[in-house]
mmCIF file of C-alpha atoms in Angstrom:
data_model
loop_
_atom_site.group_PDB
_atom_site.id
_atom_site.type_symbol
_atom_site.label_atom_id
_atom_site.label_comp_id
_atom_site.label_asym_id
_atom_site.label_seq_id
_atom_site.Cartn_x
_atom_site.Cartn_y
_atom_site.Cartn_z
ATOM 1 C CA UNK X 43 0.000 0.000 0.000
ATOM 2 C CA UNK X 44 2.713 2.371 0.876
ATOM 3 C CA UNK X 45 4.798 1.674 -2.327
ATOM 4 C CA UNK X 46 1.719 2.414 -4.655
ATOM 5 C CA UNK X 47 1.226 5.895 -2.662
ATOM 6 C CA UNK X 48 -2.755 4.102 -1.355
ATOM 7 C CA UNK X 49 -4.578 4.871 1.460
ATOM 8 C CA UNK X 50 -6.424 1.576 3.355
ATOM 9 C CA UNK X 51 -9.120 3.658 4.691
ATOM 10 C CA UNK X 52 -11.617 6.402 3.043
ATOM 11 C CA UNK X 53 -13.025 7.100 7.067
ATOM 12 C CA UNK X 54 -11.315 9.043 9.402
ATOM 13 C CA UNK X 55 -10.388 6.800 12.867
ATOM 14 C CA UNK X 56 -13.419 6.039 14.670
ATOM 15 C CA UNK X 57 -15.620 8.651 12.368
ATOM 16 C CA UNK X 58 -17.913 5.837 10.913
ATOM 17 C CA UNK X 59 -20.357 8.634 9.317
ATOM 18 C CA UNK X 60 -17.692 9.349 6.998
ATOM 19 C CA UNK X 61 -17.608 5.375 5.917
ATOM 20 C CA UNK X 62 -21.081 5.129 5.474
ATOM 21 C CA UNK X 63 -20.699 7.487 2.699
ATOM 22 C CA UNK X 64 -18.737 5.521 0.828
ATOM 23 C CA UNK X 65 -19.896 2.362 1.109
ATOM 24 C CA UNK X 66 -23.443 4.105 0.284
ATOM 25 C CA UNK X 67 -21.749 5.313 -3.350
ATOM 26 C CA UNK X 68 -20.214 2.178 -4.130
ATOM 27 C CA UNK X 69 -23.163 0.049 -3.084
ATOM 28 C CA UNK X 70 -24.841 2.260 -5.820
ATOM 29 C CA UNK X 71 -22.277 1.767 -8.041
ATOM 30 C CA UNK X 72 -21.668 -1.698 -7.889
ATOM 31 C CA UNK X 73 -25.966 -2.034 -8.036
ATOM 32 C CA UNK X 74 -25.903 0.278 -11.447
ATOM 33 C CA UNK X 75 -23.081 -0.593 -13.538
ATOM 34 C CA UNK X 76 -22.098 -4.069 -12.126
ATOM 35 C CA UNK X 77 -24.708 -6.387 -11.160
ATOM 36 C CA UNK X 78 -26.845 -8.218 -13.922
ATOM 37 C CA UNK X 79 -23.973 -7.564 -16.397
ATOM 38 C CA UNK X 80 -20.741 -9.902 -17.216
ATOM 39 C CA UNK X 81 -17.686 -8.346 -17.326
ATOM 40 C CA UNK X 82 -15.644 -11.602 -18.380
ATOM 41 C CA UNK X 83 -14.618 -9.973 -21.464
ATOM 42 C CA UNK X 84 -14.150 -6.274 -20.719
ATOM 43 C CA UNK X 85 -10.217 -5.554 -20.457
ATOM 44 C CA UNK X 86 -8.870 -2.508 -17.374
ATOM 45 C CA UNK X 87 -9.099 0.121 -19.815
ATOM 46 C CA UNK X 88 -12.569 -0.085 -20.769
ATOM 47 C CA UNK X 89 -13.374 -0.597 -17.489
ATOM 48 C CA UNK X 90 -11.867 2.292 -16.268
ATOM 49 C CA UNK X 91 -13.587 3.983 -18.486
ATOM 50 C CA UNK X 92 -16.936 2.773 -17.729
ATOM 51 C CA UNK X 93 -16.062 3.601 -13.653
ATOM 52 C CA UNK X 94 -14.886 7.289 -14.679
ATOM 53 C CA UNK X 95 -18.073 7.839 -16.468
ATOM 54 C CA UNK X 96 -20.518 6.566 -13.683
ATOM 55 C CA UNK X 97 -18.250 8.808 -11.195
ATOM 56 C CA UNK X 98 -18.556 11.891 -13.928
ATOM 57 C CA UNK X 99 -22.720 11.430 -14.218
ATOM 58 C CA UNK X 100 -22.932 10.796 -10.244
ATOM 59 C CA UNK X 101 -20.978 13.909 -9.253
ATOM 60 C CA UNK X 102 -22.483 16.515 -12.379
ATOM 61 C CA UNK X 103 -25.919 14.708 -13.797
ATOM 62 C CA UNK X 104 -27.465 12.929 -11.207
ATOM 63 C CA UNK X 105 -30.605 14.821 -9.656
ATOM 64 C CA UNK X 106 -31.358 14.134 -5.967
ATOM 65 C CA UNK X 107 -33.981 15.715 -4.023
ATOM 66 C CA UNK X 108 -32.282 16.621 -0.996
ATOM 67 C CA UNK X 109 -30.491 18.913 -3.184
ATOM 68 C CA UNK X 110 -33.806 20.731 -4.023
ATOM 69 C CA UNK X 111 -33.835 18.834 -7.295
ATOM 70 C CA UNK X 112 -30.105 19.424 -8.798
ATOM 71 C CA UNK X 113 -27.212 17.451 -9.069
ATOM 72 C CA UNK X 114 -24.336 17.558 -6.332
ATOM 73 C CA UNK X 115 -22.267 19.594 -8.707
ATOM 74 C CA UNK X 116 -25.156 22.140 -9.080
ATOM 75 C CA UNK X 117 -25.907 22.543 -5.787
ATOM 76 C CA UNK X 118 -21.972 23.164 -4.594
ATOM 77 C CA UNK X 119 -21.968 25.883 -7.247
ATOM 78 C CA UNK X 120 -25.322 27.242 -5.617
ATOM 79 C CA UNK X 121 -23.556 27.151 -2.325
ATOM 80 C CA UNK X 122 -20.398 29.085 -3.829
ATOM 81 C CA UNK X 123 -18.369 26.409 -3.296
ATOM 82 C CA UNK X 124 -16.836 25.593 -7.037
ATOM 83 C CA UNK X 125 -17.296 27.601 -9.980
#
């Protein structure tokens, strides 16, 4: 892990709130571009591909009402928090 620069957790130390988080996105993930589909024949590079695109939609397309109705992008830039 060290060597390839990686971090083992995406949760602070004894902050599970943050963990939930994640496992929340990549439960959705795995549930919308995973499940129900083979990927015995699909090489790293399209699936990176595939991943970056999900992560792409999630963060700038995807509408969610407790946002009022925008995506998570839309909503930081409402908030003045990107541009």
């Amino acid at each position: 892990m060290e060597q390839a620069g990686l971090v083992r957790s995406m949760a602070r130390k004894d902050y599970t709130p943050d963990n939930s988080t994640c496992e929340g996105f990549f439960g959705r993930l795995k549930n919308e571009i995973f499940y129900g589909r083979s990927l015995r024949d699909v090489t790293v590079s399209p699936f990176i591909k595939k991943v970056a695109a999900y992560i792409r939609w999630y963060n700038e397309k995807r509408i969610k009402l407790s946002l009022g109705g925008r995506s998570p992008q839309d909503y930081r830039k409402s908030l003045g928090l990107v541009s």
